[in-house]
Amino acid sequence: MKRFFAFLAIAFILYIIYYDVRFGTLPVAKSETIEVTEVVAQTPNNPFKEIKVNAGDTLLSIVEKINEGKQISSIETVIKDFEVLNPDSQAELLKIGKTYKFPLYTDE
């Protein structure tokens, strides 16, 4: 009788493993394709200032320095504006001694 219950237990465990591998027991999140289109509003005159980068300068420190007292909406905006003005450069990889165009912001 013990052998019979052991056989049933092993058969049941094997069936559970088979079912789990074949069909899965966790619900699969349905992936939805979302199309995102980014609209960049280009103004005919993007104000900027060319500055040579010194040791210890960061994108944010330079932008805050040249835009004293002006409200800057977000760091992401500064990065995007910088990369529009400098298409061959990345905001995270400023090189010492190189001159870049930094965005100027107005009080709006």
Coordinates of C-alpha atoms in Angstrom, one line a residue:
M1 CA 0.0 0.0 0.0
K2 CA 2.9 2.4 0.8
R3 CA 4.4 1.7 -2.7
F4 CA 1.0 2.5 -4.3
F5 CA 0.8 5.9 -2.6
A6 CA 4.5 6.6 -3.3
F7 CA 3.8 5.8 -7.0
L8 CA 0.8 8.1 -7.0
A9 CA 2.7 10.9 -5.3
I10 CA 5.6 10.6 -7.8
A11 CA 3.1 10.5 -10.8
F12 CA 1.3 13.5 -9.4
I13 CA 4.6 15.5 -9.0
L14 CA 5.7 14.5 -12.5
Y15 CA 2.4 15.7 -13.9
I16 CA 2.7 19.0 -12.1
I17 CA 6.2 19.5 -13.5
Y18 CA 5.0 18.6 -17.0
Y19 CA 2.0 21.0 -16.8
D20 CA 4.2 23.8 -15.4
V21 CA 6.8 23.4 -18.2
R22 CA 4.2 22.9 -21.0
F23 CA 1.6 25.6 -20.1
G24 CA 3.1 27.6 -17.2
T25 CA 1.4 28.5 -14.0
L26 CA 2.2 32.2 -13.8
P27 CA 0.1 34.5 -15.8
V28 CA 2.0 36.0 -18.7
A29 CA 1.6 39.8 -19.1
K30 CA 0.4 40.5 -22.6
S31 CA 2.8 42.8 -24.3
E32 CA 1.2 45.7 -26.1
T33 CA 3.0 47.6 -28.8
I34 CA 3.0 51.2 -28.0
E35 CA 4.0 53.7 -30.6
V36 CA 5.6 56.9 -29.2
T37 CA 6.2 59.8 -31.5
E38 CA 8.3 62.6 -30.2
V39 CA 7.6 66.0 -31.4
V40 CA 10.4 68.5 -31.0
A41 CA 9.4 72.0 -31.4
Q42 CA 12.3 73.8 -33.1
T43 CA 12.4 77.5 -32.7
P44 CA 14.2 79.4 -35.5
N45 CA 16.6 80.8 -32.9
N46 CA 17.8 78.5 -30.1
P47 CA 19.8 80.9 -27.9
F48 CA 23.1 79.5 -26.7
K49 CA 26.4 80.5 -25.4
E50 CA 29.7 78.9 -26.4
I51 CA 31.9 78.0 -23.4
K52 CA 35.2 76.1 -23.1
V53 CA 34.9 73.3 -20.5
N54 CA 37.4 73.4 -17.6
A55 CA 38.3 70.7 -15.1
G56 CA 35.5 70.0 -12.7
D57 CA 32.8 71.6 -14.8
T58 CA 29.6 69.6 -15.4
L59 CA 26.7 70.4 -17.8
L60 CA 24.4 71.4 -15.0
S61 CA 27.0 73.6 -13.3
I62 CA 27.7 75.5 -16.5
V63 CA 24.0 75.9 -17.4
E64 CA 23.2 77.2 -13.9
K65 CA 26.1 79.6 -14.1
I66 CA 25.2 81.2 -17.4
N67 CA 21.4 81.2 -16.6
E68 CA 21.7 82.9 -13.2
G69 CA 18.3 83.4 -11.6
K70 CA 16.3 81.8 -14.4
Q71 CA 14.0 78.9 -13.8
I72 CA 15.2 75.7 -15.5
S73 CA 12.4 73.2 -15.9
S74 CA 14.3 69.9 -15.6
I75 CA 17.6 68.2 -16.1
E76 CA 16.2 66.1 -18.9
T77 CA 15.3 69.3 -20.8
V78 CA 18.8 70.7 -20.3
I79 CA 20.4 67.4 -21.6
K80 CA 18.0 67.3 -24.6
D81 CA 18.7 71.0 -25.4
F82 CA 22.5 70.5 -25.1
E83 CA 22.4 67.5 -27.4
V84 CA 20.3 69.4 -30.0
L85 CA 22.9 72.2 -30.0
N86 CA 25.8 69.7 -30.0
P87 CA 24.7 66.7 -32.1
D88 CA 28.1 65.1 -32.1
S89 CA 28.5 65.2 -28.3
Q90 CA 26.9 63.4 -25.3
A91 CA 25.9 65.4 -22.3
E92 CA 27.5 62.9 -19.9
L93 CA 30.9 62.9 -21.7
L94 CA 32.1 66.5 -21.7
K95 CA 35.8 66.8 -22.6
I96 CA 38.1 69.3 -20.8
G97 CA 39.4 72.0 -23.1
K98 CA 36.7 71.5 -25.7
T99 CA 34.2 74.3 -26.6
Y100 CA 30.5 73.4 -26.5
K101 CA 27.2 75.3 -27.1
F102 CA 25.2 75.6 -23.9
P103 CA 21.5 76.5 -24.0
L104 CA 20.3 79.8 -22.6
Y105 CA 16.8 80.0 -21.0
T106 CA 14.4 82.9 -20.6
D107 CA 12.1 83.7 -17.8
E108 CA 8.8 82.3 -19.1

